[in-house]
Amino acid sequence: MSAPTPAGTALKITPLGDAIGAEIEGVDLARLDDAAFAQIERAWADHLVLRFRRQQLSDLDLMRFSRRFGALDRVPIRASDVMDHTDPRLAIDPEAREYVTIISNVKVDGMAIGGLGNYEAHWHTDMSYNDTPPSASLLYGIDVPPAGGDTSFCNMYLAYETLDEASRERVRGLTCVHDASRNSSGELRRGFADNDDPTHTVGARHPLVRVHPVTERPCLFLGRRRNAYVPELPLDESERLLDHLWAHATQQRFNWTQQWRQHDLVIWDNRCAMHRRDGFDDRHDRVMHRTQIRGTAPMRYV
Ligand code: SIN
């Protein structure tokens, strides 16, 4: 645990990559004053993803720090073979059951305690299939494997700004439907029918280019590739356009990758950054607790 930050101290902020991400040192997130939080908020707007190492956070500490960014969003709908959040076998604070998402490959009595298992999670924006996706996600590493399970982030402002002019103009007026039926590892969520036809995708429809409500900068908003559909276009054109945008947005030059250590806390701006996760060896436990901050409906860029 870091020593408490004396009031008024400037935090040490070090960029982690050329495109996205910074580390903040010298702060204990369980005992944070308003002046330190104001610096964190500014750094977050500049770097989109922040990492804090060596944090000792209970679920309630995680929720308390998260609430500084806004009201908490409820946990997403779980896949069918994941233990229910209210199951007493889950080692989770009862007050956290509604708001702390467990991401883990650990099983108890043959039942997964959290989502995503040890699989790769494909590029996505958390809960983009909702009308009001979270503005932020905070992920805390409780148990991490010795290798694998790295999380990469990409900067969607840069993805938009570096598109060729014709594509930038074209996507401004278009929308996209974001598939709610499967999670980022491809597991079917409870209550959803299997579907492979993007024209029948169930999920929210959002602008392809959104304006960040705080920075007022435009960014690409792709959400998730599987079953995505641009309803203004015939299916084959929608597929071609989305393939082009995804190949552009996920280039290495817009990315930074977090290699987890136990007790790392990472927060990302879910409005202007996408993320993905590498798979890892299932013989090692990975237990992560995540909170989500309630967002607003994405604003179209005009
Ligand atoms: C997520 O997609 O929110 C999970 C990322 C991770 O497990 O590293």
CSV table of C-alpha atoms and ligand atoms in Angstrom, one decimal:
chain,number,residue,atom,x,y,z
A,1,MET,CA,0.0,0.0,0.0
A,2,SER,CA,1.3,3.5,-0.8
A,3,ALA,CA,1.7,6.0,2.0
A,4,PRO,CA,-1.1,8.5,2.2
A,5,THR,CA,-0.6,11.6,0.0
A,6,PRO,CA,-0.1,14.8,2.0
A,7,ALA,CA,-2.7,17.3,0.9
A,8,GLY,CA,-1.5,19.5,-2.0
A,9,THR,CA,1.2,17.1,-3.2
A,10,ALA,CA,1.6,16.9,-7.0
A,11,LEU,CA,1.1,13.3,-8.1
A,12,LYS,CA,3.7,11.6,-10.3
A,13,ILE,CA,2.1,11.0,-13.7
A,14,THR,CA,4.1,9.0,-16.2
A,15,PRO,CA,2.8,8.2,-19.7
A,16,LEU,CA,2.9,4.4,-20.4
A,17,GLY,CA,2.7,4.4,-24.2
A,18,ASP,CA,2.7,6.9,-27.1
A,19,ALA,CA,-1.0,6.6,-27.7
A,20,ILE,CA,-2.8,5.9,-24.5
A,21,GLY,CA,-2.2,5.1,-20.8
A,22,ALA,CA,-0.4,6.7,-17.8
A,23,GLU,CA,0.8,5.5,-14.4
A,24,ILE,CA,0.0,7.5,-11.3
A,25,GLU,CA,2.3,7.0,-8.3
A,26,GLY,CA,2.3,8.1,-4.7
A,27,VAL,CA,-1.4,7.8,-4.0
A,28,ASP,CA,-3.5,5.5,-1.8
A,29,LEU,CA,-6.9,5.2,-3.5
A,30,ALA,CA,-8.5,4.1,-0.2
A,31,ARG,CA,-7.6,7.4,1.4
A,32,LEU,CA,-7.8,10.1,-1.3
A,33,ASP,CA,-8.4,13.8,-0.8
A,34,ASP,CA,-10.2,16.0,-3.3
A,35,ALA,CA,-7.1,17.8,-4.5
A,36,ALA,CA,-5.5,14.4,-5.4
A,37,PHE,CA,-8.7,13.3,-7.1
A,38,ALA,CA,-8.8,16.5,-9.2
A,39,GLN,CA,-5.3,15.6,-10.5
A,40,ILE,CA,-6.4,12.1,-11.3
A,41,GLU,CA,-9.4,13.4,-13.2
A,42,ARG,CA,-7.3,15.7,-15.3
A,43,ALA,CA,-4.8,12.9,-16.1
A,44,TRP,CA,-7.6,10.6,-17.0
A,45,ALA,CA,-9.0,13.1,-19.6
A,46,ASP,CA,-5.4,13.4,-21.1
A,47,HIS,CA,-4.4,9.7,-21.0
A,48,LEU,CA,-7.8,7.8,-21.2
A,49,VAL,CA,-6.4,4.8,-19.1
A,50,LEU,CA,-4.7,5.1,-15.7
A,51,ARG,CA,-2.8,2.5,-13.7
A,52,PHE,CA,-2.2,2.6,-10.0
A,53,ARG,CA,0.1,-0.1,-8.5
A,54,ARG,CA,0.2,-1.6,-5.0
A,55,GLN,CA,-3.4,-0.6,-3.9
A,56,GLN,CA,-5.1,-2.5,-1.1
A,57,LEU,CA,-8.8,-2.2,-1.8
A,58,SER,CA,-11.8,-4.0,-0.4
A,59,ASP,CA,-14.9,-4.1,-2.6
A,60,LEU,CA,-16.3,-1.2,-0.6
A,61,ASP,CA,-13.0,0.8,-1.1
A,62,LEU,CA,-13.2,0.1,-4.8
A,63,MET,CA,-16.9,1.2,-4.9
A,64,ARG,CA,-16.1,4.3,-2.9
A,65,PHE,CA,-13.2,5.4,-5.2
A,66,SER,CA,-15.3,4.5,-8.3
A,67,ARG,CA,-18.2,6.7,-7.1
A,68,ARG,CA,-15.9,9.8,-7.3
A,69,PHE,CA,-16.4,9.4,-11.1
A,70,GLY,CA,-20.2,9.1,-10.9
A,71,ALA,CA,-23.0,6.7,-9.9
A,72,LEU,CA,-22.2,3.0,-10.3
A,73,ASP,CA,-23.8,1.0,-13.0
A,74,ARG,CA,-25.2,-2.5,-12.2
A,75,VAL,CA,-23.3,-5.6,-13.2
A,76,PRO,CA,-24.0,-6.9,-16.7
A,77,ILE,CA,-26.1,-10.0,-17.4
A,78,ARG,CA,-24.0,-13.1,-16.8
A,79,ALA,CA,-23.4,-16.1,-19.1
A,80,SER,CA,-25.5,-19.2,-18.3
A,81,ASP,CA,-22.7,-21.2,-16.7
A,82,VAL,CA,-21.5,-18.5,-14.3
A,83,MET,CA,-22.6,-18.4,-10.6
A,84,ASP,CA,-25.3,-16.0,-9.7
A,85,HIS,CA,-24.1,-12.9,-7.9
A,86,THR,CA,-26.3,-13.6,-5.0
A,87,ASP,CA,-24.8,-17.1,-4.5
A,88,PRO,CA,-23.4,-17.1,-0.9
A,89,ARG,CA,-20.4,-19.2,-2.1
A,90,LEU,CA,-19.1,-16.1,-3.8
A,91,ALA,CA,-16.6,-14.3,-1.6
A,92,ILE,CA,-18.1,-10.9,-2.3
A,93,ASP,CA,-19.3,-8.3,0.1
A,94,PRO,CA,-23.1,-8.4,0.1
A,95,GLU,CA,-23.3,-4.6,-0.5
A,96,ALA,CA,-21.1,-5.1,-3.6
A,97,ARG,CA,-23.3,-7.8,-5.2
A,98,GLU,CA,-25.2,-5.3,-7.4
A,99,TYR,CA,-22.2,-3.3,-8.6
A,100,VAL,CA,-19.0,-5.4,-8.6
A,101,THR,CA,-18.6,-7.6,-11.6
A,102,ILE,CA,-16.3,-10.6,-11.1
A,103,ILE,CA,-14.0,-11.6,-13.9
A,104,SER,CA,-12.4,-14.9,-13.2
A,105,ASN,CA,-11.6,-18.4,-14.4
A,106,VAL,CA,-11.9,-19.8,-10.8
A,107,LYS,CA,-14.6,-22.5,-10.2
A,108,VAL,CA,-16.3,-23.5,-7.0
A,109,ASP,CA,-18.2,-26.8,-7.1
A,110,GLY,CA,-17.7,-26.9,-10.9
A,111,MET,CA,-19.3,-23.5,-11.3
A,112,ALA,CA,-17.4,-20.4,-12.5
A,113,ILE,CA,-17.4,-17.6,-9.9
A,114,GLY,CA,-17.0,-14.9,-12.7
A,115,GLY,CA,-17.2,-14.2,-16.4
A,116,LEU,CA,-14.8,-14.6,-19.3
A,117,GLY,CA,-13.0,-17.8,-17.9
A,118,ASN,CA,-9.4,-18.0,-19.2
A,119,TYR,CA,-10.4,-17.1,-22.8
A,120,GLU,CA,-9.3,-14.3,-25.0
A,121,ALA,CA,-11.7,-11.4,-24.8
A,122,HIS,CA,-12.0,-9.6,-28.2
A,123,TRP,CA,-11.8,-5.9,-28.6
A,124,HIS,CA,-14.9,-4.2,-27.1
A,125,THR,CA,-16.4,-1.3,-25.2
A,126,ASP,CA,-18.0,-2.5,-22.0
A,127,MET,CA,-21.8,-2.9,-22.2
A,128,SER,CA,-22.0,-1.0,-25.5
A,129,TYR,CA,-25.1,-2.9,-26.3
A,130,ASN,CA,-27.0,-0.8,-23.7
A,131,ASP,CA,-28.6,2.5,-24.6
A,132,THR,CA,-26.4,4.2,-22.0
A,133,PRO,CA,-23.1,2.3,-21.8
A,134,PRO,CA,-20.9,3.0,-18.8
A,135,SER,CA,-18.6,6.0,-19.0
A,136,ALA,CA,-15.8,4.2,-17.2
A,137,SER,CA,-14.7,0.8,-15.9
A,138,LEU,CA,-12.3,0.2,-13.0
A,139,LEU,CA,-10.6,-3.2,-12.8
A,140,TYR,CA,-8.7,-4.4,-9.7
A,141,GLY,CA,-6.3,-7.3,-9.8
A,142,ILE,CA,-6.9,-9.6,-6.8
A,143,ASP,CA,-5.1,-12.7,-8.2
A,144,VAL,CA,-3.2,-12.6,-11.4
A,145,PRO,CA,-1.5,-15.4,-13.4
A,146,PRO,CA,2.3,-15.3,-13.8
A,147,ALA,CA,1.9,-14.8,-17.5
A,148,GLY,CA,-0.9,-14.1,-19.9
A,149,GLY,CA,-4.2,-12.3,-19.3
A,150,ASP,CA,-2.7,-9.0,-20.4
A,151,THR,CA,-5.3,-6.2,-21.2
A,152,SER,CA,-4.7,-3.9,-24.2
A,153,PHE,CA,-6.4,-0.6,-24.8
A,154,CYS,CA,-6.8,1.5,-27.9
A,155,ASN,CA,-7.3,5.2,-28.4
A,156,MET,CA,-10.5,5.8,-30.3
A,157,TYR,CA,-9.9,9.6,-30.7
A,158,LEU,CA,-6.8,8.8,-32.6
A,159,ALA,CA,-8.6,6.1,-34.6
A,160,TYR,CA,-11.1,8.7,-35.8
A,161,GLU,CA,-8.6,11.5,-36.4
A,162,THR,CA,-6.3,9.3,-38.5
A,163,LEU,CA,-9.0,7.9,-40.8
A,164,ASP,CA,-8.7,9.1,-44.4
A,165,GLU,CA,-10.9,12.2,-45.0
A,166,ALA,CA,-13.5,10.3,-47.1
A,167,SER,CA,-14.1,7.7,-44.4
A,168,ARG,CA,-14.2,10.3,-41.7
A,169,GLU,CA,-17.0,12.1,-43.6
A,170,ARG,CA,-18.8,8.9,-44.5
A,171,VAL,CA,-19.0,7.5,-40.9
A,172,ARG,CA,-20.2,10.7,-39.3
A,173,GLY,CA,-23.8,10.3,-40.4
A,174,LEU,CA,-24.0,6.5,-39.8
A,175,THR,CA,-25.1,4.4,-36.8
A,176,CYS,CA,-24.3,0.9,-35.7
A,177,VAL,CA,-26.2,-1.8,-33.8
A,178,HIS,CA,-24.2,-3.4,-31.0
A,179,ASP,CA,-24.9,-7.1,-30.2
A,180,ALA,CA,-26.1,-7.8,-26.7
A,181,SER,CA,-26.4,-11.6,-27.0
A,182,ARG,CA,-22.7,-12.6,-26.3
A,183,ASN,CA,-20.0,-11.4,-24.0
A,184,SER,CA,-16.5,-10.4,-25.3
A,185,SER,CA,-15.3,-14.0,-25.1
A,186,GLY,CA,-18.2,-15.1,-27.3
A,187,GLU,CA,-20.3,-16.8,-24.5
A,188,LEU,CA,-24.1,-16.5,-24.9
A,189,ARG,CA,-25.7,-14.5,-22.2
A,190,ARG,CA,-28.7,-15.8,-20.2
A,191,GLY,CA,-32.0,-15.1,-21.9
A,192,PHE,CA,-30.6,-14.5,-25.4
A,193,ALA,CA,-31.2,-16.6,-28.5
A,194,ASP,CA,-28.3,-17.5,-30.7
A,195,ASN,CA,-28.1,-15.4,-33.8
A,196,ASP,CA,-25.5,-15.1,-36.6
A,197,ASP,CA,-27.4,-12.7,-38.9
A,198,PRO,CA,-26.2,-9.1,-38.2
A,199,THR,CA,-29.5,-7.7,-39.7
A,200,HIS,CA,-31.3,-9.4,-36.7
A,201,THR,CA,-28.9,-8.2,-34.0
A,202,VAL,CA,-30.5,-7.4,-30.7
A,203,GLY,CA,-28.9,-4.5,-28.9
A,204,ALA,CA,-28.6,-0.7,-28.8
A,205,ARG,CA,-28.1,1.5,-31.9
A,206,HIS,CA,-25.4,4.2,-31.5
A,207,PRO,CA,-23.7,6.8,-33.7
A,208,LEU,CA,-20.5,5.4,-35.3
A,209,VAL,CA,-18.8,8.7,-34.3
A,210,ARG,CA,-19.6,10.1,-30.9
A,211,VAL,CA,-18.5,13.2,-29.1
A,212,HIS,CA,-17.0,12.8,-25.7
A,213,PRO,CA,-19.2,14.8,-23.2
A,214,VAL,CA,-16.2,16.1,-21.2
A,215,THR,CA,-13.4,16.7,-23.7
A,216,GLU,CA,-15.9,17.4,-26.6
A,217,ARG,CA,-13.6,15.5,-29.0
A,218,PRO,CA,-15.0,13.1,-31.6
A,219,CYS,CA,-14.0,9.5,-31.5
A,220,LEU,CA,-15.0,6.3,-33.3
A,221,PHE,CA,-17.5,4.2,-31.5
A,222,LEU,CA,-17.3,0.6,-32.7
A,223,GLY,CA,-18.2,-1.4,-29.5
A,224,ARG,CA,-17.9,-5.0,-30.6
A,225,ARG,CA,-17.4,-6.6,-34.0
A,226,ARG,CA,-19.5,-9.7,-33.8
A,227,ASN,CA,-23.0,-9.2,-35.3
A,228,ALA,CA,-22.4,-5.4,-35.6
A,229,TYR,CA,-24.5,-3.9,-38.3
A,230,VAL,CA,-24.8,-0.4,-39.9
A,231,PRO,CA,-28.5,-0.3,-40.6
A,232,GLU,CA,-28.3,2.5,-43.2
A,233,LEU,CA,-26.4,0.1,-45.5
A,234,PRO,CA,-27.0,-3.2,-47.2
A,235,LEU,CA,-25.3,-6.1,-45.2
A,236,ASP,CA,-22.3,-6.6,-47.5
A,237,GLU,CA,-21.5,-2.9,-47.5
A,238,SER,CA,-21.9,-2.7,-43.8
A,239,GLU,CA,-19.5,-5.7,-43.4
A,240,ARG,CA,-16.9,-4.0,-45.7
A,241,LEU,CA,-17.1,-0.7,-43.9
A,242,LEU,CA,-16.9,-2.3,-40.4
A,243,ASP,CA,-13.9,-4.5,-41.4
A,244,HIS,CA,-12.1,-1.4,-42.7
A,245,LEU,CA,-12.8,0.6,-39.5
A,246,TRP,CA,-11.9,-2.3,-37.2
A,247,ALA,CA,-8.6,-3.0,-39.0
A,248,HIS,CA,-7.8,0.7,-38.7
A,249,ALA,CA,-8.8,1.3,-35.1
A,250,THR,CA,-7.0,-1.7,-33.6
A,251,GLN,CA,-3.6,-1.0,-35.1
A,252,GLN,CA,-0.7,-1.4,-32.7
A,253,ARG,CA,0.2,2.3,-32.9
A,254,PHE,CA,-3.0,3.3,-31.1
A,255,ASN,CA,-2.5,0.6,-28.3
A,256,TRP,CA,-0.9,0.1,-25.0
A,257,THR,CA,-0.9,-3.2,-23.1
A,258,GLN,CA,-1.2,-3.6,-19.3
A,259,GLN,CA,0.7,-6.6,-17.8
A,260,TRP,CA,-1.0,-7.2,-14.5
A,261,ARG,CA,0.5,-7.4,-11.1
A,262,GLN,CA,-1.5,-8.3,-8.0
A,263,HIS,CA,-3.2,-5.1,-6.6
A,264,ASP,CA,-3.0,-3.1,-9.7
A,265,LEU,CA,-6.0,-0.8,-10.3
A,266,VAL,CA,-6.7,0.3,-13.8
A,267,ILE,CA,-9.4,2.7,-14.9
A,268,TRP,CA,-10.3,3.3,-18.5
A,269,ASP,CA,-12.6,5.8,-20.2
A,270,ASN,CA,-15.1,3.5,-21.8
A,271,ARG,CA,-16.4,6.3,-24.1
A,272,CYS,CA,-13.1,6.8,-26.0
A,273,ALA,CA,-11.0,3.6,-25.4
A,274,MET,CA,-11.7,0.0,-26.4
A,275,HIS,CA,-10.0,-3.0,-24.7
A,276,ARG,CA,-9.2,-6.6,-25.2
A,277,ARG,CA,-7.7,-9.4,-23.1
A,278,ASP,CA,-5.3,-12.2,-23.9
A,279,GLY,CA,-6.2,-15.7,-22.8
A,280,PHE,CA,-4.1,-17.4,-20.2
A,281,ASP,CA,-3.2,-20.9,-18.7
A,282,ASP,CA,-6.3,-22.2,-16.8
A,283,ARG,CA,-4.0,-23.8,-14.2
A,284,HIS,CA,-3.5,-20.3,-12.8
A,285,ASP,CA,-6.1,-18.3,-11.0
A,286,ARG,CA,-7.1,-14.9,-12.2
A,287,VAL,CA,-9.6,-13.0,-10.0
A,288,MET,CA,-10.5,-9.4,-11.0
A,289,HIS,CA,-13.2,-7.2,-9.5
A,290,ARG,CA,-14.6,-4.5,-11.8
A,291,THR,CA,-17.0,-1.5,-11.3
A,292,GLN,CA,-18.7,0.4,-14.0
A,293,ILE,CA,-19.7,4.1,-13.9
A,294,ARG,CA,-23.1,4.9,-15.3
A,295,GLY,CA,-22.8,6.8,-18.6
A,296,THR,CA,-25.1,8.9,-20.8
A,297,ALA,CA,-26.4,8.2,-24.2
A,298,PRO,CA,-23.6,8.6,-26.8
A,299,MET,CA,-23.9,11.9,-28.6
A,300,ARG,CA,-23.6,12.0,-32.4
A,301,TYR,CA,-20.8,14.1,-33.9
A,302,VAL,CA,-22.3,16.7,-36.2
B,1,SIN,C1,-13.1,-6.7,-19.4
B,1,SIN,O1,-13.3,-6.9,-20.6
B,1,SIN,O2,-13.6,-5.8,-18.8
B,1,SIN,C2,-12.1,-7.6,-18.7
B,1,SIN,C3,-10.7,-7.3,-19.0
B,1,SIN,C4,-9.7,-8.2,-18.3
B,1,SIN,O3,-10.2,-9.2,-17.8
B,1,SIN,O4,-8.6,-7.9,-18.3
